[in-house]
Amino acid sequence: MSAFDSDLFKLTNEGRIYTVTMCNDDNRITRRFLDEFDRILDHLDSVKGSFVLVVTSSHPKIFCNGFEVEELVADAEYMTGRLGLLGHRIMTASYATIGMINGHAFAGGAFLAISFDYRIMRSDRGFICFNEIDLGMPIPQPFQDLLLPSRVPVSVIHEFTALGMRFTGSEAVTRGIAQKAVPNEQLKATVDELATKLSKKFLSRAMLKETRLLIHREQVKHVEEWVNKTSKKNTAKM
């Protein structure tokens, strides 16, 4: 068992493919969840050479069910800020990322899901949904500034966020939220094929990161301004 195996996450690798499996029931986002995910990314940053990261869930029906409500209510600014920083880190990573979305992804879980370069969903089970509107909450600023414009077509953002519509895997593909949806029995093989293909690319991680920052420079600028404004406050509460 490695230092990154716990009751929340399992980190494994086969060659140049690293897999993070969320394994705490419905994978609610808590402070500890965010802390451990960050530590895993710290470890991956120290890995030499190019590789691919796959993130999935051990739950047969749920990818990530969003924030733990009690922790969110106690300090919404801190919790959404920390998740925003995590998404920013994934989007600007120096390696390719794939979300193997094997079940429901709601609210913060939807944000996490669309952080990845590729979103491969089940076609036979699971919805992806920003249901903040149903809870009377706004979409946090970093989600709006970085993730949504970069990952979701402009024509879909209103339906996805303001109306809080939930989409199946096939509907998510139609709307450009996910790249592919397949039956559960084909999900792992589909992701493995893509990960193997990507693992042979990006020989320069520095160039991949630089290219990401150039492509998303306006969104990244907004988020970095937000990060600079809130990181001290968040650090004080950690």
PDB file of C-alpha atoms in Angstrom:
ATOM      1  CA  MET A   1       0.000   0.000   0.000  1.00  0.00           C
ATOM      2  CA  SER A   2       1.463   3.354  -0.997  1.00  0.00           C
ATOM      3  CA  ALA A   3       1.305   6.581   0.985  1.00  0.00           C
ATOM      4  CA  PHE A   4      -1.560   7.659  -1.268  1.00  0.00           C
ATOM      5  CA  ASP A   5      -3.889   4.765  -0.538  1.00  0.00           C
ATOM      6  CA  SER A   6      -6.568   5.608   2.008  1.00  0.00           C
ATOM      7  CA  ASP A   7     -10.271   5.190   2.622  1.00  0.00           C
ATOM      8  CA  LEU A   8     -10.810   8.124   0.207  1.00  0.00           C
ATOM      9  CA  PHE A   9      -8.449   7.401  -2.688  1.00  0.00           C
ATOM     10  CA  LYS A  10      -6.396   4.657  -4.287  1.00  0.00           C
ATOM     11  CA  LEU A  11      -3.509   5.639  -6.542  1.00  0.00           C
ATOM     12  CA  THR A  12      -2.176   2.972  -8.895  1.00  0.00           C
ATOM     13  CA  ASN A  13      -0.162   2.960 -12.082  1.00  0.00           C
ATOM     14  CA  GLU A  14       0.516   0.675 -15.014  1.00  0.00           C
ATOM     15  CA  GLY A  15       3.439   1.994 -16.975  1.00  0.00           C
ATOM     16  CA  ARG A  16       2.722   5.592 -17.928  1.00  0.00           C
ATOM     17  CA  ILE A  17      -0.937   5.500 -16.910  1.00  0.00           C
ATOM     18  CA  TYR A  18      -1.783   6.589 -13.360  1.00  0.00           C
ATOM     19  CA  THR A  19      -5.267   5.973 -11.970  1.00  0.00           C
ATOM     20  CA  VAL A  20      -6.866   7.718  -9.012  1.00  0.00           C
ATOM     21  CA  THR A  21      -9.922   5.849  -7.758  1.00  0.00           C
ATOM     22  CA  MET A  22     -12.237   7.703  -5.401  1.00  0.00           C
ATOM     23  CA  CYS A  23     -13.478   5.066  -2.978  1.00  0.00           C
ATOM     24  CA  ASN A  24     -15.448   6.665  -0.156  1.00  0.00           C
ATOM     25  CA  ASP A  25     -19.054   5.653  -0.849  1.00  0.00           C
ATOM     26  CA  ASP A  26     -20.578   8.542  -2.883  1.00  0.00           C
ATOM     27  CA  ASN A  27     -17.292  10.516  -2.751  1.00  0.00           C
ATOM     28  CA  ARG A  28     -18.567  13.650  -1.076  1.00  0.00           C
ATOM     29  CA  ILE A  29     -16.170  16.584  -1.269  1.00  0.00           C
ATOM     30  CA  THR A  30     -14.812  17.475   2.163  1.00  0.00           C
ATOM     31  CA  ARG A  31     -11.739  19.334   3.398  1.00  0.00           C
ATOM     32  CA  ARG A  32      -9.964  16.025   3.784  1.00  0.00           C
ATOM     33  CA  PHE A  33     -10.987  15.004   0.242  1.00  0.00           C
ATOM     34  CA  LEU A  34      -9.468  18.218  -1.129  1.00  0.00           C
ATOM     35  CA  ASP A  35      -6.320  17.889   0.983  1.00  0.00           C
ATOM     36  CA  GLU A  36      -5.672  14.307  -0.120  1.00  0.00           C
ATOM     37  CA  PHE A  37      -6.395  15.033  -3.783  1.00  0.00           C
ATOM     38  CA  ASP A  38      -3.880  17.891  -3.632  1.00  0.00           C
ATOM     39  CA  ARG A  39      -1.275  15.593  -2.095  1.00  0.00           C
ATOM     40  CA  ILE A  40      -1.794  13.103  -4.906  1.00  0.00           C
ATOM     41  CA  LEU A  41      -1.275  15.869  -7.471  1.00  0.00           C
ATOM     42  CA  ASP A  42       1.881  16.933  -5.599  1.00  0.00           C
ATOM     43  CA  HIS A  43       3.161  13.389  -5.994  1.00  0.00           C
ATOM     44  CA  LEU A  44       2.280  13.290  -9.695  1.00  0.00           C
ATOM     45  CA  ASP A  45       4.081  16.594 -10.240  1.00  0.00           C
ATOM     46  CA  SER A  46       7.263  14.868  -9.037  1.00  0.00           C
ATOM     47  CA  VAL A  47       6.946  11.956 -11.474  1.00  0.00           C
ATOM     48  CA  LYS A  48       9.565  12.066 -14.224  1.00  0.00           C
ATOM     49  CA  GLY A  49       8.556  11.921 -17.872  1.00  0.00           C
ATOM     50  CA  SER A  50       5.159  12.062 -19.556  1.00  0.00           C
ATOM     51  CA  PHE A  51       2.127  10.125 -18.368  1.00  0.00           C
ATOM     52  CA  VAL A  52      -1.679  10.170 -18.325  1.00  0.00           C
ATOM     53  CA  LEU A  53      -3.949  10.561 -15.311  1.00  0.00           C
ATOM     54  CA  VAL A  54      -7.286   8.739 -15.143  1.00  0.00           C
ATOM     55  CA  VAL A  55      -9.750   9.565 -12.348  1.00  0.00           C
ATOM     56  CA  THR A  56     -12.727   7.344 -11.578  1.00  0.00           C
ATOM     57  CA  SER A  57     -14.870   6.005  -8.730  1.00  0.00           C
ATOM     58  CA  SER A  58     -15.247   2.601  -7.083  1.00  0.00           C
ATOM     59  CA  HIS A  59     -18.973   3.225  -6.538  1.00  0.00           C
ATOM     60  CA  PRO A  60     -21.051   1.356  -9.151  1.00  0.00           C
ATOM     61  CA  LYS A  61     -23.521   4.222  -9.600  1.00  0.00           C
ATOM     62  CA  ILE A  62     -21.830   7.454  -8.444  1.00  0.00           C
ATOM     63  CA  PHE A  63     -18.739   9.306  -9.680  1.00  0.00           C
ATOM     64  CA  CYS A  64     -18.925  12.189  -7.190  1.00  0.00           C
ATOM     65  CA  ASN A  65     -22.027  13.451  -5.441  1.00  0.00           C
ATOM     66  CA  GLY A  66     -20.751  16.951  -4.690  1.00  0.00           C
ATOM     67  CA  PHE A  67     -19.940  18.681  -1.435  1.00  0.00           C
ATOM     68  CA  GLU A  68     -20.582  17.320   2.019  1.00  0.00           C
ATOM     69  CA  VAL A  69     -23.475  19.615   2.897  1.00  0.00           C
ATOM     70  CA  GLU A  70     -22.510  20.338   6.519  1.00  0.00           C
ATOM     71  CA  GLU A  71     -18.992  21.408   5.553  1.00  0.00           C
ATOM     72  CA  LEU A  72     -20.285  23.487   2.646  1.00  0.00           C
ATOM     73  CA  VAL A  73     -22.826  25.300   4.793  1.00  0.00           C
ATOM     74  CA  ALA A  74     -20.204  25.946   7.486  1.00  0.00           C
ATOM     75  CA  ASP A  75     -17.920  27.791   5.043  1.00  0.00           C
ATOM     76  CA  ALA A  76     -19.103  27.881   1.431  1.00  0.00           C
ATOM     77  CA  GLU A  77     -16.465  30.392   0.333  1.00  0.00           C
ATOM     78  CA  TYR A  78     -13.624  28.225   1.594  1.00  0.00           C
ATOM     79  CA  MET A  79     -14.975  24.948   0.207  1.00  0.00           C
ATOM     80  CA  THR A  80     -15.849  26.271  -3.246  1.00  0.00           C
ATOM     81  CA  GLY A  81     -12.557  28.166  -3.341  1.00  0.00           C
ATOM     82  CA  ARG A  82     -10.557  25.039  -2.580  1.00  0.00           C
ATOM     83  CA  LEU A  83     -12.395  23.075  -5.256  1.00  0.00           C
ATOM     84  CA  GLY A  84     -11.817  25.939  -7.675  1.00  0.00           C
ATOM     85  CA  LEU A  85      -8.083  25.751  -6.983  1.00  0.00           C
ATOM     86  CA  LEU A  86      -8.145  21.989  -7.534  1.00  0.00           C
ATOM     87  CA  GLY A  87      -9.931  22.378 -10.864  1.00  0.00           C
ATOM     88  CA  HIS A  88      -7.492  25.123 -11.891  1.00  0.00           C
ATOM     89  CA  ARG A  89      -4.615  22.798 -11.054  1.00  0.00           C
ATOM     90  CA  ILE A  90      -6.049  19.911 -13.078  1.00  0.00           C
ATOM     91  CA  MET A  91      -6.787  22.120 -16.087  1.00  0.00           C
ATOM     92  CA  THR A  92      -3.262  23.510 -16.170  1.00  0.00           C
ATOM     93  CA  ALA A  93      -1.494  20.210 -15.410  1.00  0.00           C
ATOM     94  CA  SER A  94       1.559  19.140 -17.383  1.00  0.00           C
ATOM     95  CA  TYR A  95      -0.015  15.785 -18.240  1.00  0.00           C
ATOM     96  CA  ALA A  96      -3.166  14.648 -20.012  1.00  0.00           C
ATOM     97  CA  THR A  97      -6.203  13.822 -17.870  1.00  0.00           C
ATOM     98  CA  ILE A  98      -9.243  11.600 -18.371  1.00  0.00           C
ATOM     99  CA  GLY A  99     -12.371  11.443 -16.248  1.00  0.00           C
ATOM    100  CA  MET A 100     -13.837   7.921 -16.339  1.00  0.00           C
ATOM    101  CA  ILE A 101     -17.284   9.023 -15.166  1.00  0.00           C
ATOM    102  CA  ASN A 102     -18.987   5.805 -14.160  1.00  0.00           C
ATOM    103  CA  GLY A 103     -22.031   7.302 -12.456  1.00  0.00           C
ATOM    104  CA  HIS A 104     -23.715  10.470 -11.217  1.00  0.00           C
ATOM    105  CA  ALA A 105     -21.703  13.721 -11.067  1.00  0.00           C
ATOM    106  CA  PHE A 106     -23.636  16.476  -9.312  1.00  0.00           C
ATOM    107  CA  ALA A 107     -22.740  20.078  -8.376  1.00  0.00           C
ATOM    108  CA  GLY A 108     -19.118  20.044  -7.177  1.00  0.00           C
ATOM    109  CA  GLY A 109     -18.845  16.558  -8.634  1.00  0.00           C
ATOM    110  CA  ALA A 110     -19.850  17.914 -12.054  1.00  0.00           C
ATOM    111  CA  PHE A 111     -17.220  20.618 -11.718  1.00  0.00           C
ATOM    112  CA  LEU A 112     -14.593  17.996 -10.928  1.00  0.00           C
ATOM    113  CA  ALA A 113     -15.755  15.866 -13.867  1.00  0.00           C
ATOM    114  CA  ILE A 114     -15.440  18.612 -16.465  1.00  0.00           C
ATOM    115  CA  SER A 115     -12.012  19.622 -15.170  1.00  0.00           C
ATOM    116  CA  PHE A 116     -10.460  16.754 -17.120  1.00  0.00           C
ATOM    117  CA  ASP A 117      -9.310  16.935 -20.738  1.00  0.00           C
ATOM    118  CA  TYR A 118     -11.521  13.999 -21.675  1.00  0.00           C
ATOM    119  CA  ARG A 119     -14.821  13.067 -20.082  1.00  0.00           C
ATOM    120  CA  ILE A 120     -15.916   9.516 -20.875  1.00  0.00           C
ATOM    121  CA  MET A 121     -19.336   8.731 -19.389  1.00  0.00           C
ATOM    122  CA  ARG A 122     -21.581   5.733 -19.045  1.00  0.00           C
ATOM    123  CA  SER A 123     -24.450   5.708 -21.506  1.00  0.00           C
ATOM    124  CA  ASP A 124     -26.591   3.389 -19.375  1.00  0.00           C
ATOM    125  CA  ARG A 125     -26.495   5.119 -15.974  1.00  0.00           C
ATOM    126  CA  GLY A 126     -25.624   8.443 -14.381  1.00  0.00           C
ATOM    127  CA  PHE A 127     -26.403  12.126 -14.801  1.00  0.00           C
ATOM    128  CA  ILE A 128     -24.127  15.149 -14.834  1.00  0.00           C
ATOM    129  CA  CYS A 129     -25.700  18.264 -13.390  1.00  0.00           C
ATOM    130  CA  PHE A 130     -24.984  21.657 -11.819  1.00  0.00           C
ATOM    131  CA  ASN A 131     -27.890  21.717  -9.404  1.00  0.00           C
ATOM    132  CA  GLU A 132     -26.771  24.773  -7.417  1.00  0.00           C
ATOM    133  CA  ILE A 133     -29.775  26.678  -8.776  1.00  0.00           C
ATOM    134  CA  ASP A 134     -32.077  24.158  -7.094  1.00  0.00           C
ATOM    135  CA  LEU A 135     -30.292  24.818  -3.789  1.00  0.00           C
ATOM    136  CA  GLY A 136     -30.510  28.599  -4.140  1.00  0.00           C
ATOM    137  CA  MET A 137     -26.756  28.959  -4.642  1.00  0.00           C
ATOM    138  CA  PRO A 138     -24.788  30.803  -7.354  1.00  0.00           C
ATOM    139  CA  ILE A 139     -22.158  29.077  -9.488  1.00  0.00           C
ATOM    140  CA  PRO A 140     -18.824  30.028  -7.815  1.00  0.00           C
ATOM    141  CA  GLN A 141     -16.665  32.545  -9.682  1.00  0.00           C
ATOM    142  CA  PRO A 142     -13.729  30.251 -10.595  1.00  0.00           C
ATOM    143  CA  PHE A 143     -16.163  27.740 -12.071  1.00  0.00           C
ATOM    144  CA  GLN A 144     -17.636  30.482 -14.256  1.00  0.00           C
ATOM    145  CA  ASP A 145     -14.323  32.067 -15.238  1.00  0.00           C
ATOM    146  CA  LEU A 146     -12.236  29.012 -16.035  1.00  0.00           C
ATOM    147  CA  LEU A 147     -14.101  25.758 -16.294  1.00  0.00           C
ATOM    148  CA  LEU A 148     -17.379  26.539 -17.984  1.00  0.00           C
ATOM    149  CA  PRO A 149     -16.083  28.653 -20.909  1.00  0.00           C
ATOM    150  CA  SER A 150     -13.268  26.167 -21.505  1.00  0.00           C
ATOM    151  CA  ARG A 151     -15.178  22.925 -21.187  1.00  0.00           C
ATOM    152  CA  VAL A 152     -18.799  23.624 -22.126  1.00  0.00           C
ATOM    153  CA  PRO A 153     -20.096  25.212 -25.362  1.00  0.00           C
ATOM    154  CA  VAL A 154     -21.458  28.710 -24.789  1.00  0.00           C
ATOM    155  CA  SER A 155     -24.843  27.654 -26.157  1.00  0.00           C
ATOM    156  CA  VAL A 156     -25.126  25.035 -23.399  1.00  0.00           C
ATOM    157  CA  ILE A 157     -23.855  26.985 -20.374  1.00  0.00           C
ATOM    158  CA  HIS A 158     -27.243  28.607 -19.678  1.00  0.00           C
ATOM    159  CA  GLU A 159     -29.103  25.305 -19.785  1.00  0.00           C
ATOM    160  CA  PHE A 160     -26.406  23.557 -17.758  1.00  0.00           C
ATOM    161  CA  THR A 161     -26.101  26.146 -14.987  1.00  0.00           C
ATOM    162  CA  ALA A 162     -28.916  28.702 -14.873  1.00  0.00           C
ATOM    163  CA  LEU A 163     -31.587  26.050 -15.465  1.00  0.00           C
ATOM    164  CA  GLY A 164     -29.769  23.248 -13.643  1.00  0.00           C
ATOM    165  CA  MET A 165     -30.656  20.655 -16.287  1.00  0.00           C
ATOM    166  CA  ARG A 166     -29.250  17.181 -15.768  1.00  0.00           C
ATOM    167  CA  PHE A 167     -27.905  15.168 -18.673  1.00  0.00           C
ATOM    168  CA  THR A 168     -27.312  11.504 -19.298  1.00  0.00           C
ATOM    169  CA  GLY A 169     -24.002  10.458 -20.798  1.00  0.00           C
ATOM    170  CA  SER A 170     -25.437  10.402 -24.312  1.00  0.00           C
ATOM    171  CA  GLU A 171     -27.078  13.822 -23.828  1.00  0.00           C
ATOM    172  CA  ALA A 172     -23.819  15.202 -22.457  1.00  0.00           C
ATOM    173  CA  VAL A 173     -22.008  14.064 -25.609  1.00  0.00           C
ATOM    174  CA  THR A 174     -24.653  15.669 -27.830  1.00  0.00           C
ATOM    175  CA  ARG A 175     -24.192  18.965 -25.974  1.00  0.00           C
ATOM    176  CA  GLY A 176     -20.399  18.863 -26.018  1.00  0.00           C
ATOM    177  CA  ILE A 177     -20.007  18.322 -22.253  1.00  0.00           C
ATOM    178  CA  ALA A 178     -18.475  14.853 -22.671  1.00  0.00           C
ATOM    179  CA  GLN A 179     -16.559  13.371 -25.587  1.00  0.00           C
ATOM    180  CA  LYS A 180     -17.979   9.865 -25.461  1.00  0.00           C
ATOM    181  CA  ALA A 181     -20.605   7.734 -23.689  1.00  0.00           C
ATOM    182  CA  VAL A 182     -20.517   3.934 -23.720  1.00  0.00           C
ATOM    183  CA  PRO A 183     -22.223   1.107 -21.808  1.00  0.00           C
ATOM    184  CA  ASN A 184     -20.613   0.289 -18.478  1.00  0.00           C
ATOM    185  CA  GLU A 185     -19.099  -2.968 -19.745  1.00  0.00           C
ATOM    186  CA  GLN A 186     -17.186  -0.985 -22.377  1.00  0.00           C
ATOM    187  CA  LEU A 187     -16.176   1.955 -20.195  1.00  0.00           C
ATOM    188  CA  LYS A 188     -12.815   0.754 -18.883  1.00  0.00           C
ATOM    189  CA  ALA A 189     -11.678  -0.607 -22.244  1.00  0.00           C
ATOM    190  CA  THR A 190     -12.615   2.680 -23.927  1.00  0.00           C
ATOM    191  CA  VAL A 191     -10.686   4.709 -21.361  1.00  0.00           C
ATOM    192  CA  ASP A 192      -7.708   2.333 -21.467  1.00  0.00           C
ATOM    193  CA  GLU A 193      -7.507   2.672 -25.251  1.00  0.00           C
ATOM    194  CA  LEU A 194      -7.556   6.466 -25.058  1.00  0.00           C
ATOM    195  CA  ALA A 195      -5.072   6.574 -22.163  1.00  0.00           C
ATOM    196  CA  THR A 196      -2.651   4.299 -24.013  1.00  0.00           C
ATOM    197  CA  LYS A 197      -2.852   6.514 -27.078  1.00  0.00           C
ATOM    198  CA  LEU A 198      -2.273   9.681 -25.049  1.00  0.00           C
ATOM    199  CA  SER A 199       0.579   8.139 -23.065  1.00  0.00           C
ATOM    200  CA  LYS A 200       2.642   8.030 -26.249  1.00  0.00           C
ATOM    201  CA  LYS A 201       2.309  11.790 -26.734  1.00  0.00           C
ATOM    202  CA  PHE A 202       3.364  14.914 -24.815  1.00  0.00           C
ATOM    203  CA  LEU A 203       7.057  14.045 -24.516  1.00  0.00           C
ATOM    204  CA  SER A 204       7.548  17.572 -23.160  1.00  0.00           C
ATOM    205  CA  ARG A 205       5.372  18.187 -20.130  1.00  0.00           C
ATOM    206  CA  ALA A 206       6.633  21.766 -19.958  1.00  0.00           C
ATOM    207  CA  MET A 207       5.392  22.407 -23.488  1.00  0.00           C
ATOM    208  CA  LEU A 208       1.977  20.901 -22.718  1.00  0.00           C
ATOM    209  CA  LYS A 209       1.582  23.129 -19.682  1.00  0.00           C
ATOM    210  CA  GLU A 210       2.737  26.204 -21.592  1.00  0.00           C
ATOM    211  CA  THR A 211       0.275  25.430 -24.382  1.00  0.00           C
ATOM    212  CA  ARG A 212      -2.575  25.057 -21.887  1.00  0.00           C
ATOM    213  CA  LEU A 213      -1.788  28.421 -20.353  1.00  0.00           C
ATOM    214  CA  LEU A 214      -1.731  30.066 -23.769  1.00  0.00           C
ATOM    215  CA  ILE A 215      -5.004  28.508 -24.899  1.00  0.00           C
ATOM    216  CA  HIS A 216      -6.801  29.458 -21.701  1.00  0.00           C
ATOM    217  CA  ARG A 217      -4.879  32.657 -20.948  1.00  0.00           C
ATOM    218  CA  GLU A 218      -7.925  34.888 -20.455  1.00  0.00           C
ATOM    219  CA  GLN A 219      -9.698  32.404 -18.219  1.00  0.00           C
ATOM    220  CA  VAL A 220      -6.505  31.663 -16.312  1.00  0.00           C
ATOM    221  CA  LYS A 221      -5.956  35.384 -15.776  1.00  0.00           C
ATOM    222  CA  HIS A 222      -9.393  35.714 -14.166  1.00  0.00           C
ATOM    223  CA  VAL A 223      -8.829  32.716 -11.939  1.00  0.00           C
ATOM    224  CA  GLU A 224      -5.337  33.788 -10.876  1.00  0.00           C
ATOM    225  CA  GLU A 225      -6.741  37.164  -9.834  1.00  0.00           C
ATOM    226  CA  TRP A 226      -9.363  35.338  -7.810  1.00  0.00           C
ATOM    227  CA  VAL A 227      -6.758  32.973  -6.347  1.00  0.00           C
ATOM    228  CA  ASN A 228      -4.521  35.854  -5.277  1.00  0.00           C
ATOM    229  CA  LYS A 229      -7.472  37.483  -3.556  1.00  0.00           C
ATOM    230  CA  THR A 230      -8.624  34.406  -1.647  1.00  0.00           C
ATOM    231  CA  SER A 231      -5.640  32.093  -1.127  1.00  0.00           C
ATOM    232  CA  LYS A 232      -4.427  33.830   2.037  1.00  0.00           C
ATOM    233  CA  LYS A 233      -7.874  33.594   3.565  1.00  0.00           C
ATOM    234  CA  ASN A 234      -8.176  29.908   2.618  1.00  0.00           C
ATOM    235  CA  THR A 235      -4.659  29.090   3.863  1.00  0.00           C
ATOM    236  CA  ALA A 236      -5.465  30.634   7.224  1.00  0.00           C
ATOM    237  CA  LYS A 237      -8.415  28.244   7.577  1.00  0.00           C
ATOM    238  CA  MET A 238      -6.576  25.062   6.545  1.00  0.00           C
TER     239      MET A 238
END
